[in-house]
mmCIF file of C-alpha atoms in Angstrom:
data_model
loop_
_atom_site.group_PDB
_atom_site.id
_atom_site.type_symbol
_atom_site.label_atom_id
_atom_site.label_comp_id
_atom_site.label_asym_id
_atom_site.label_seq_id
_atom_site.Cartn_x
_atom_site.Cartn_y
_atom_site.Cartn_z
ATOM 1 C CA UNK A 1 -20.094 35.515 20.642
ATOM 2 C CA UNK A 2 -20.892 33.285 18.319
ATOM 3 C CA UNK A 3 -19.843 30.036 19.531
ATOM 4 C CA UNK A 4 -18.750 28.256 22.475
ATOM 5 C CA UNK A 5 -17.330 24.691 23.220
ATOM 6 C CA UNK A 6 -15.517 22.904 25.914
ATOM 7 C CA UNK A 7 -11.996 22.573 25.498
ATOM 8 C CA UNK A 8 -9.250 20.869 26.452
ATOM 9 C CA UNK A 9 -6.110 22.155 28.543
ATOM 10 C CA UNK A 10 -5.060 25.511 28.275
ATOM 11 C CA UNK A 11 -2.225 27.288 25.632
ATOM 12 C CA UNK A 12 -1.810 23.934 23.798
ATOM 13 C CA UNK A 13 -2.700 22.966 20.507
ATOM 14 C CA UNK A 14 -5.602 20.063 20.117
ATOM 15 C CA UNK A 15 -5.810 17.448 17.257
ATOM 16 C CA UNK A 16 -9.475 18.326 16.172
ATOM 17 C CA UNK A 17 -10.197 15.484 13.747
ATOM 18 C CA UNK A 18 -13.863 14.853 14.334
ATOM 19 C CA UNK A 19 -16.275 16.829 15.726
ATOM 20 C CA UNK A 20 -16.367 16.948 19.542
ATOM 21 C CA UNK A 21 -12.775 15.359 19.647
ATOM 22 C CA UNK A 22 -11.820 17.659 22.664
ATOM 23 C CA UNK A 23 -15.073 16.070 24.321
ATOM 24 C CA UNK A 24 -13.968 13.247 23.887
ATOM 25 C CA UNK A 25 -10.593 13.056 24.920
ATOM 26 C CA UNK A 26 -9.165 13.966 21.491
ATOM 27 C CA UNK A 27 -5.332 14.403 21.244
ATOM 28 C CA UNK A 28 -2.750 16.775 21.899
ATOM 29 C CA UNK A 29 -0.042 17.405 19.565
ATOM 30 C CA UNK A 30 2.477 20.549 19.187
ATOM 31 C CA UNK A 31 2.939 22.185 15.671
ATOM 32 C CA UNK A 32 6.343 22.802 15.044
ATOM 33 C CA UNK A 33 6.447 24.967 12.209
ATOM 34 C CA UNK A 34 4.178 27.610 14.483
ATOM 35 C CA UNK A 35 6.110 30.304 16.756
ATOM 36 C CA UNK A 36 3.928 33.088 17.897
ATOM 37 C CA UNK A 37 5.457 36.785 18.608
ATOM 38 C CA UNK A 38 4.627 39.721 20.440
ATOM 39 C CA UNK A 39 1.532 42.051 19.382
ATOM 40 C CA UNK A 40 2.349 42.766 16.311
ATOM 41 C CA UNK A 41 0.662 39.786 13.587
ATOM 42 C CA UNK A 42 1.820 36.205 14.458
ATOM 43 C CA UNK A 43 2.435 33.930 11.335
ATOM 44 C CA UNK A 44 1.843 29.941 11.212
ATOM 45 C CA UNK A 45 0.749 27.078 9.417
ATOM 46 C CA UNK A 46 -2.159 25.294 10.650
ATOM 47 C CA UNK A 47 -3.310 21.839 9.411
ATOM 48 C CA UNK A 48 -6.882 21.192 8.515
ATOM 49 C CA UNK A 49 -9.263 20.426 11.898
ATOM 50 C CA UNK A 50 -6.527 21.855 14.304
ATOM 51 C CA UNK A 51 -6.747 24.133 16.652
ATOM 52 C CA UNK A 52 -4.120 27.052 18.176
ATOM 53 C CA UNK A 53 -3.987 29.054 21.403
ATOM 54 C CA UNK A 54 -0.957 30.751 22.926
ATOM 55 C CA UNK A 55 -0.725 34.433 24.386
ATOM 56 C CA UNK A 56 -1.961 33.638 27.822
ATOM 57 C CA UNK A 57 -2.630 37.129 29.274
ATOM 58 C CA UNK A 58 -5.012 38.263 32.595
ATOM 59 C CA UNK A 59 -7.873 40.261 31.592
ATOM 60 C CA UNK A 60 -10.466 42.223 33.551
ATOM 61 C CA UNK A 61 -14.015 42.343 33.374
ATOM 62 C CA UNK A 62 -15.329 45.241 30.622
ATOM 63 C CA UNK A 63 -11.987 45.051 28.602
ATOM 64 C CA UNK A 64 -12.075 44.272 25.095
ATOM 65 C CA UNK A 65 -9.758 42.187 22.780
ATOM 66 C CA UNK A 66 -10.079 42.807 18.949
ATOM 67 C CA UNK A 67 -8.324 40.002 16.794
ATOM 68 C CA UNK A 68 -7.972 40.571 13.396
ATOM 69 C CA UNK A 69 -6.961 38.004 11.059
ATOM 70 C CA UNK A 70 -5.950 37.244 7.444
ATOM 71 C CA UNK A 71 -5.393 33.807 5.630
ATOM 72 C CA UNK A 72 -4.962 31.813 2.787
ATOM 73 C CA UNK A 73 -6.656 30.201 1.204
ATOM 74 C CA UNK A 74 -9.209 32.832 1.064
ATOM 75 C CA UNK A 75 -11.977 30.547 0.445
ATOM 76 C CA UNK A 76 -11.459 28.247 3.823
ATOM 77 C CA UNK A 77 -12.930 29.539 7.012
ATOM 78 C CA UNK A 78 -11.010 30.189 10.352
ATOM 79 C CA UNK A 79 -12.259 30.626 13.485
ATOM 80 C CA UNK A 80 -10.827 33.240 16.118
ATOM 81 C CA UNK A 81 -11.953 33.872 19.643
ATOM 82 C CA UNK A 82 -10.834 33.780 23.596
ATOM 83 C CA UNK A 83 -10.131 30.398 25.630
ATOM 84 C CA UNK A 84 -10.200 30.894 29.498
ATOM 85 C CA UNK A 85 -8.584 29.058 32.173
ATOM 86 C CA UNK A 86 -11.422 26.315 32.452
ATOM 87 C CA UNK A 87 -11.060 25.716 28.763
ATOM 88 C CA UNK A 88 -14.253 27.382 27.125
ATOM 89 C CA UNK A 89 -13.418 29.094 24.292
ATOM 90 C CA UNK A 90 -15.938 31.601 22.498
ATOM 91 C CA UNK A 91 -14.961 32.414 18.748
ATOM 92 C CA UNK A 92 -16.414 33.830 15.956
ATOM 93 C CA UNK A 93 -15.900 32.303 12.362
ATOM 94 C CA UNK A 94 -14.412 34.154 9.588
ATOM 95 C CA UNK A 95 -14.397 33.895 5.817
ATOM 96 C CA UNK A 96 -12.914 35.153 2.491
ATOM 97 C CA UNK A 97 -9.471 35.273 3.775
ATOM 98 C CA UNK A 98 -9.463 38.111 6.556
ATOM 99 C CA UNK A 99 -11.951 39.176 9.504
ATOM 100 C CA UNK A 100 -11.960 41.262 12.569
ATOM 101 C CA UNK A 101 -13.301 39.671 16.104
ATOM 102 C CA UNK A 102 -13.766 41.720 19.075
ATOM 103 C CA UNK A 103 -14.781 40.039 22.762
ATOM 104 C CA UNK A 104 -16.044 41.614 25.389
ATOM 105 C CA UNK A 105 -14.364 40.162 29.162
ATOM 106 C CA UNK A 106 -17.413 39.049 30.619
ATOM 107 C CA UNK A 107 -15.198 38.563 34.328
ATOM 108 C CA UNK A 108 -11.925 38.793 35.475
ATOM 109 C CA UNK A 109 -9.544 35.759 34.515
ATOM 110 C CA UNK A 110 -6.782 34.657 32.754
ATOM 111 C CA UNK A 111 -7.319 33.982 28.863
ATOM 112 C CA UNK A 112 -5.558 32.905 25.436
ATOM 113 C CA UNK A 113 -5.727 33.917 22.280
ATOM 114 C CA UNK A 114 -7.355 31.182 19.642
ATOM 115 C CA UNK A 115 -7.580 30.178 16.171
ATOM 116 C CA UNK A 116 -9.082 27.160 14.634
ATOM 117 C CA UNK A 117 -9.319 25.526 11.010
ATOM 118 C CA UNK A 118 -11.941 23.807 10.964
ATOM 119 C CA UNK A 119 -11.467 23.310 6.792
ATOM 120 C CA UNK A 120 -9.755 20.000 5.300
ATOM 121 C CA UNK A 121 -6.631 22.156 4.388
ATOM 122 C CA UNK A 122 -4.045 23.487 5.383
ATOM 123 C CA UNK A 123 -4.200 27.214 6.322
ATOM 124 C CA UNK A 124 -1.063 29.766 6.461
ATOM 125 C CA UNK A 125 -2.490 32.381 8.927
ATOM 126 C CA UNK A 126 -1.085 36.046 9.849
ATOM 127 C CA UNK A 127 -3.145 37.179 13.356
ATOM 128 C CA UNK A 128 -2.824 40.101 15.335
ATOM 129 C CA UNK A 129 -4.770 41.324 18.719
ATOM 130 C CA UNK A 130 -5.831 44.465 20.485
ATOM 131 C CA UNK A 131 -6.691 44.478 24.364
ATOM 132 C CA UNK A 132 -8.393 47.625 25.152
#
């Protein structure tokens, strides 16, 4: 994985405007024009510095969740990855507009899908998920 940080509560959606915010007690505010769906891709808007994590689903230790992501604009950078129930999230950035992630379930637990935008625009995102 290629990064981890200490979030915030789980399946909500945090008001990243400086780094560390979360850390620091940084907001949390709902994005209405976001409504996720089943397996298949989920579509949304995300503003610039927010983050995004919904599909709260128990894993096991040794399965594997592949997310798979496209976006635009292609030349912003999103981040995907796994939040657990005591808010760590592990993600892996992607770039030029689409990227595949896959996470290995290091123990048992209960876990959510995430996205973040860490660029200063706004992103329209289509992601989608395998659990293996």
């Amino acid at each position: 994985m290629v990064g981890s940080a200490d979030m915030a509560e789980l399946s909500s959606i945090d008001d990243v405007t400086a780094p560390n915010a979360l850390r620091a007690g940084g907001t949390v505010e709902q994005v209405t024009d976001y409504v996720p769906g089943g397996n298949t891709p989920d579509k949304g808007n995300l503003a610039a510095g927010r983050t995004l994590t919904y599909r709260t689903l128990p894993m096991t230790k040794g399965q594997t969740v592949t997310i798979s992501i496209e976006y635009t604009p292609a030349s912003s950078e999103m981040r995907v990855g796994l939040k657990d129930s005591s808010g760590v999230v592990d993600y892996e950035s992607v770039s030029d507009g689409s990227g595949t992630a896959a996470f290995e379930i290091a123990k048992d637990g209960v876990y959510s899908i995430y996205v973040e935008n860490p660029s200063p625009v706004s992103i329209h995102f289509d992601v989608s998920y395998l659990l293996d």
